């Protein structure tokens, strides 16, 4: 090897001899534990669909006997609007075109109270046309668009709290229906009644969009806050097991029925002493 070649090769050899060897750590790098994020249902039809897979509900027996059209105040009207949307999903499960027609009339009356009837006219017509043509898939999609449209237009009117109250009304009525099916069919999977306890947490969070002063001064919101607190105690998100699941389901059903009856239907409330949730 020539002197010039030797000098060129020498740094390479030195580098190989003296290059540091990476030291393996005794412990593997810490990986953050995965946190389960609840996936909330978007529409009542998701919970109704799960019930249909588990049993054969008699959907028409779950209709409300009365639907209040002239609710007291805009807050109660917004919740009532959401509840009627849940009833539309229920009638779609029953494939009952006449009930769809009746409920759309109820929705239009409540929409007038909230200044939405003209904005929602096209979507209502689409739902009605799908029902009359027995196009059940298109009907389901139309009801989804109708419920989302209510909340979108309320937000456009700077009525964000009313949009959240419509969301709460929809899910209170949906959970009332699901509880009734699970109780009637004696189903063991209570997730079919509640969907996910995080849904109650989400309703509670949305209620906080109303100012504390508004909550204190409104009988409607005071009652709603009390009932959601009761449901939260019955269905904590971190609960692994409960001593008496059947009793929890019964008390939860009573709370939901009383809430829907007083806030959305003006029916007689449940008997005193039956609604207290566990402390």
Short mmCIF file of C-alpha atoms in Angstrom, two decimals:
data_model
loop_
_atom_site.label_atom_id
_atom_site.label_comp_id
_atom_site.label_asym_id
_atom_site.label_seq_id
_atom_site.Cartn_x
_atom_site.Cartn_y
_atom_site.Cartn_z
CA UNK A 1 0.00 0.00 0.00
CA UNK A 2 1.35 3.43 -0.88
CA UNK A 3 1.94 5.97 1.93
CA UNK A 4 -0.89 8.10 0.59
CA UNK A 5 -3.31 5.14 0.62
CA UNK A 6 -2.25 4.23 4.17
CA UNK A 7 -2.91 7.76 5.43
CA UNK A 8 -6.38 7.74 3.80
CA UNK A 9 -7.32 4.37 5.35
CA UNK A 10 -6.00 5.11 8.86
CA UNK A 11 -8.89 7.44 10.02
CA UNK A 12 -11.38 4.84 8.93
CA UNK A 13 -9.73 2.17 11.07
CA UNK A 14 -9.45 4.51 14.03
CA UNK A 15 -13.10 5.42 13.68
CA UNK A 16 -14.10 1.77 13.75
CA UNK A 17 -12.01 1.10 16.84
CA UNK A 18 -13.09 4.11 18.85
CA UNK A 19 -16.71 4.64 17.69
CA UNK A 20 -18.94 4.59 20.75
CA UNK A 21 -21.32 1.64 21.07
CA UNK A 22 -24.86 2.70 22.02
CA UNK A 23 -25.73 1.50 25.49
CA UNK A 24 -29.01 -0.34 25.75
CA UNK A 25 -31.25 1.02 28.47
CA UNK A 26 -32.17 -1.47 31.17
CA UNK A 27 -35.80 -0.30 31.04
CA UNK A 28 -37.87 0.13 27.90
CA UNK A 29 -39.00 3.68 27.16
CA UNK A 30 -42.18 4.65 28.89
CA UNK A 31 -45.20 4.62 26.59
CA UNK A 32 -48.20 6.63 27.76
CA UNK A 33 -51.07 4.36 28.66
CA UNK A 34 -53.94 4.51 26.21
CA UNK A 35 -56.96 6.30 27.60
CA UNK A 36 -60.30 4.97 26.48
CA UNK A 37 -62.32 7.80 24.98
CA UNK A 38 -66.06 7.11 24.93
CA UNK A 39 -67.65 7.22 21.52
CA UNK A 40 -71.02 8.83 22.01
CA UNK A 41 -73.92 7.85 19.75
CA UNK A 42 -74.80 10.48 17.18
CA UNK A 43 -78.46 9.58 16.71
CA UNK A 44 -81.18 7.74 18.69
CA UNK A 45 -81.43 5.25 15.82
CA UNK A 46 -78.08 3.81 16.92
CA UNK A 47 -79.46 2.79 20.33
CA UNK A 48 -82.77 1.68 18.85
CA UNK A 49 -80.85 -0.45 16.36
CA UNK A 50 -78.94 -2.22 19.13
CA UNK A 51 -82.22 -3.00 20.86
CA UNK A 52 -83.60 -4.46 17.63
CA UNK A 53 -80.60 -6.78 17.41
CA UNK A 54 -81.09 -7.98 21.00
CA UNK A 55 -84.88 -8.39 20.98
CA UNK A 56 -88.03 -7.49 19.06
CA UNK A 57 -89.38 -4.33 20.68
CA UNK A 58 -93.03 -3.40 20.26
CA UNK A 59 -92.17 0.09 19.12
CA UNK A 60 -95.73 1.39 18.83
CA UNK A 61 -96.42 0.59 22.47
CA UNK A 62 -93.67 3.08 23.36
CA UNK A 63 -95.35 6.11 21.77
CA UNK A 64 -96.17 8.98 24.09
CA UNK A 65 -99.90 9.37 24.66
CA UNK A 66 -99.58 13.16 24.54
CA UNK A 67 -96.99 15.47 23.07
CA UNK A 68 -97.15 19.00 24.38
CA UNK A 69 -97.03 21.46 21.51
CA UNK A 70 -97.14 24.75 23.43
CA UNK A 71 -94.38 24.38 25.98
CA UNK A 72 -93.71 27.03 28.60
CA UNK A 73 -90.87 29.26 27.44
CA UNK A 74 -88.16 28.87 24.82
CA UNK A 75 -85.95 26.67 26.99
CA UNK A 76 -88.67 24.10 27.49
CA UNK A 77 -89.66 24.38 23.83
CA UNK A 78 -86.10 23.57 22.75
CA UNK A 79 -86.07 20.43 24.91
CA UNK A 80 -89.50 19.50 23.60
CA UNK A 81 -88.27 19.86 20.03
CA UNK A 82 -85.43 17.44 20.70
CA UNK A 83 -87.81 14.97 22.34
CA UNK A 84 -90.13 14.99 19.33
CA UNK A 85 -87.13 14.30 17.09
CA UNK A 86 -86.43 11.21 19.23
CA UNK A 87 -90.08 10.24 18.74
CA UNK A 88 -89.61 10.54 14.97
CA UNK A 89 -86.74 8.05 15.13
CA UNK A 90 -89.02 5.77 17.18
CA UNK A 91 -91.82 5.99 14.59
CA UNK A 92 -89.27 5.22 11.87
CA UNK A 93 -88.35 2.02 13.72
CA UNK A 94 -92.06 1.13 13.75
CA UNK A 95 -92.35 2.08 10.04
CA UNK A 96 -95.41 4.13 10.90
CA UNK A 97 -96.01 6.77 8.24
CA UNK A 98 -99.08 8.22 9.97
CA UNK A 99 -97.19 8.74 13.23
CA UNK A 100 -94.41 10.46 11.29
CA UNK A 101 -96.99 12.84 9.82
CA UNK A 102 -98.45 13.59 13.27
CA UNK A 103 -95.06 14.23 14.81
CA UNK A 104 -93.99 16.55 12.00
CA UNK A 105 -97.04 18.69 12.79
CA UNK A 106 -95.97 18.77 16.44
CA UNK A 107 -92.44 19.75 15.42
CA UNK A 108 -93.68 22.55 13.20
CA UNK A 109 -95.72 24.01 16.06
CA UNK A 110 -92.70 24.02 18.39
CA UNK A 111 -90.44 25.36 15.63
CA UNK A 112 -92.71 28.41 15.35
CA UNK A 113 -92.07 29.17 19.03
CA UNK A 114 -88.33 29.12 18.31
CA UNK A 115 -88.47 30.93 14.96
CA UNK A 116 -87.36 27.87 12.98
CA UNK A 117 -90.44 26.79 11.06
CA UNK A 118 -89.60 28.51 7.76
CA UNK A 119 -85.96 27.43 7.84
CA UNK A 120 -86.92 23.80 8.46
CA UNK A 121 -89.79 23.58 5.94
CA UNK A 122 -87.74 21.87 3.22
CA UNK A 123 -86.28 19.26 5.58
CA UNK A 124 -89.73 18.51 7.02
CA UNK A 125 -91.09 18.02 3.50
CA UNK A 126 -88.26 15.58 2.69
CA UNK A 127 -89.03 13.51 5.79
CA UNK A 128 -92.75 13.46 4.99
CA UNK A 129 -92.14 12.42 1.37
CA UNK A 130 -89.86 9.57 2.45
CA UNK A 131 -92.46 8.33 4.94
CA UNK A 132 -95.29 8.43 2.39
CA UNK A 133 -93.14 6.50 -0.08
CA UNK A 134 -92.11 3.97 2.60
CA UNK A 135 -88.48 4.75 1.81
CA UNK A 136 -87.22 3.85 5.29
CA UNK A 137 -83.53 4.37 4.64
CA UNK A 138 -84.11 7.84 3.22
CA UNK A 139 -86.51 8.52 6.08
CA UNK A 140 -83.82 7.77 8.67
CA UNK A 141 -81.34 10.03 6.93
CA UNK A 142 -83.96 12.78 6.68
CA UNK A 143 -84.72 12.67 10.42
CA UNK A 144 -81.00 12.85 11.17
CA UNK A 145 -80.71 15.97 9.00
CA UNK A 146 -83.78 17.47 10.66
CA UNK A 147 -82.39 17.09 14.19
CA UNK A 148 -78.99 18.44 13.20
CA UNK A 149 -80.68 21.28 11.32
CA UNK A 150 -82.60 22.39 14.40
CA UNK A 151 -79.40 22.78 16.40
CA UNK A 152 -77.51 24.40 13.52
CA UNK A 153 -80.16 27.07 12.97
CA UNK A 154 -80.45 27.74 16.72
CA UNK A 155 -76.71 28.36 16.84
CA UNK A 156 -76.98 30.60 13.78
CA UNK A 157 -79.54 32.64 15.77
CA UNK A 158 -77.00 32.97 18.61
CA UNK A 159 -79.11 30.56 20.68
CA UNK A 160 -76.33 28.11 21.54
CA UNK A 161 -77.90 27.19 24.94
CA UNK A 162 -81.18 26.31 23.21
CA UNK A 163 -79.30 24.08 20.75
CA UNK A 164 -77.80 22.22 23.71
CA UNK A 165 -81.20 21.93 25.39
CA UNK A 166 -82.59 20.40 22.18
CA UNK A 167 -79.76 17.85 22.34
CA UNK A 168 -80.61 17.08 25.98
CA UNK A 169 -84.32 16.71 25.25
CA UNK A 170 -83.60 14.29 22.41
CA UNK A 171 -81.44 12.01 24.55
CA UNK A 172 -83.65 12.11 27.64
CA UNK A 173 -86.57 10.84 25.57
CA UNK A 174 -84.36 8.27 23.82
CA UNK A 175 -83.02 6.87 27.09
CA UNK A 176 -86.53 6.74 28.53
CA UNK A 177 -87.57 4.58 25.57
CA UNK A 178 -84.51 2.32 25.83
CA UNK A 179 -85.06 1.80 29.57
CA UNK A 180 -88.67 0.80 28.92
CA UNK A 181 -87.60 -1.88 26.42
CA UNK A 182 -84.85 -3.31 28.64
CA UNK A 183 -87.22 -3.49 31.63
CA UNK A 184 -90.10 -4.99 29.64
CA UNK A 185 -87.92 -7.65 28.01
CA UNK A 186 -85.81 -8.26 31.16
CA UNK A 187 -82.58 -7.83 29.18
CA UNK A 188 -79.39 -8.40 31.16
CA UNK A 189 -77.16 -6.03 29.17
CA UNK A 190 -77.89 -2.68 30.77
CA UNK A 191 -75.76 -0.88 28.19
CA UNK A 192 -78.78 -1.26 25.94
CA UNK A 193 -80.66 1.05 28.33
CA UNK A 194 -78.05 3.76 28.75
CA UNK A 195 -75.78 3.51 25.70
CA UNK A 196 -72.79 4.85 27.62
CA UNK A 197 -72.74 6.70 30.98
CA UNK A 198 -70.64 9.32 29.21
CA UNK A 199 -73.85 10.38 27.46
CA UNK A 200 -75.21 11.63 30.81
CA UNK A 201 -71.91 13.44 31.43
CA UNK A 202 -72.24 15.10 28.02
CA UNK A 203 -75.81 16.24 28.75
CA UNK A 204 -74.65 17.69 32.08
CA UNK A 205 -71.79 19.52 30.35
CA UNK A 206 -74.16 21.04 27.83
CA UNK A 207 -76.51 22.18 30.56
CA UNK A 208 -73.64 24.27 31.91
CA UNK A 209 -73.74 26.38 28.75
CA UNK A 210 -76.70 28.11 30.39
CA UNK A 211 -75.52 30.77 32.83
CA UNK A 212 -75.62 29.83 36.53
CA UNK A 213 -78.00 32.73 37.11
CA UNK A 214 -80.33 31.35 34.44
CA UNK A 215 -80.20 27.91 35.97
CA UNK A 216 -81.09 29.27 39.41
CA UNK A 217 -84.02 31.37 38.20
CA UNK A 218 -85.63 28.79 35.90
CA UNK A 219 -87.81 26.06 37.41
CA UNK A 220 -87.31 24.03 34.24
CA UNK A 221 -83.51 24.15 34.42
CA UNK A 222 -83.40 23.61 38.17
CA UNK A 223 -85.40 20.41 37.76
CA UNK A 224 -83.28 19.32 34.79
CA UNK A 225 -80.08 19.89 36.74
CA UNK A 226 -81.42 17.87 39.68
CA UNK A 227 -82.51 14.96 37.49
CA UNK A 228 -79.21 14.81 35.57
CA UNK A 229 -77.34 14.82 38.89
CA UNK A 230 -79.45 11.88 40.00
CA UNK A 231 -78.72 9.98 36.79
CA UNK A 232 -74.99 10.71 37.15
CA UNK A 233 -74.97 9.18 40.61
CA UNK A 234 -76.72 6.08 39.30
CA UNK A 235 -74.45 5.75 36.25
CA UNK A 236 -70.92 6.96 37.16
CA UNK A 237 -68.48 6.59 34.29
CA UNK A 238 -65.83 4.90 36.45
CA UNK A 239 -68.11 2.32 38.09
CA UNK A 240 -66.93 -1.26 37.54
CA UNK A 241 -69.89 -2.99 39.17
CA UNK A 242 -72.99 -2.12 41.17
CA UNK A 243 -74.53 -4.12 44.03
CA UNK A 244 -78.01 -4.35 42.52
CA UNK A 245 -78.14 -3.66 38.75
CA UNK A 246 -81.88 -4.34 38.56
CA UNK A 247 -82.65 -1.76 41.23
CA UNK A 248 -80.41 0.79 39.52
CA UNK A 249 -82.24 0.26 36.25
CA UNK A 250 -85.63 0.64 37.91
CA UNK A 251 -84.67 3.88 39.66
CA UNK A 252 -83.04 5.24 36.53
CA UNK A 253 -86.23 4.52 34.55
CA UNK A 254 -88.28 6.38 37.17
CA UNK A 255 -86.01 9.41 36.97
CA UNK A 256 -86.22 9.52 33.19
CA UNK A 257 -89.99 9.06 33.09
CA UNK A 258 -90.49 11.79 35.67
CA UNK A 259 -88.19 14.17 33.80
CA UNK A 260 -89.91 13.60 30.46
CA UNK A 261 -93.32 13.82 32.11
CA UNK A 262 -92.67 17.12 33.88
CA UNK A 263 -90.50 18.91 31.34
CA UNK A 264 -91.60 17.55 27.98
CA UNK A 265 -95.08 16.17 28.38
CA UNK A 266 -96.79 17.78 31.36
CA UNK A 267 -97.87 14.42 32.74
CA UNK A 268 -98.32 13.68 36.42
CA UNK A 269 -94.92 13.24 38.13
CA UNK A 270 -93.98 10.01 39.84
CA UNK A 271 -95.09 9.48 43.42
CA UNK A 272 -93.01 11.35 46.05
CA UNK A 273 -90.16 9.42 47.59
CA UNK A 274 -89.41 7.25 44.57
CA UNK A 275 -86.97 9.47 42.72
CA UNK A 276 -84.04 9.91 45.09
CA UNK A 277 -80.79 8.68 43.62
CA UNK A 278 -78.13 7.09 45.84
CA UNK A 279 -75.80 9.51 47.61
#
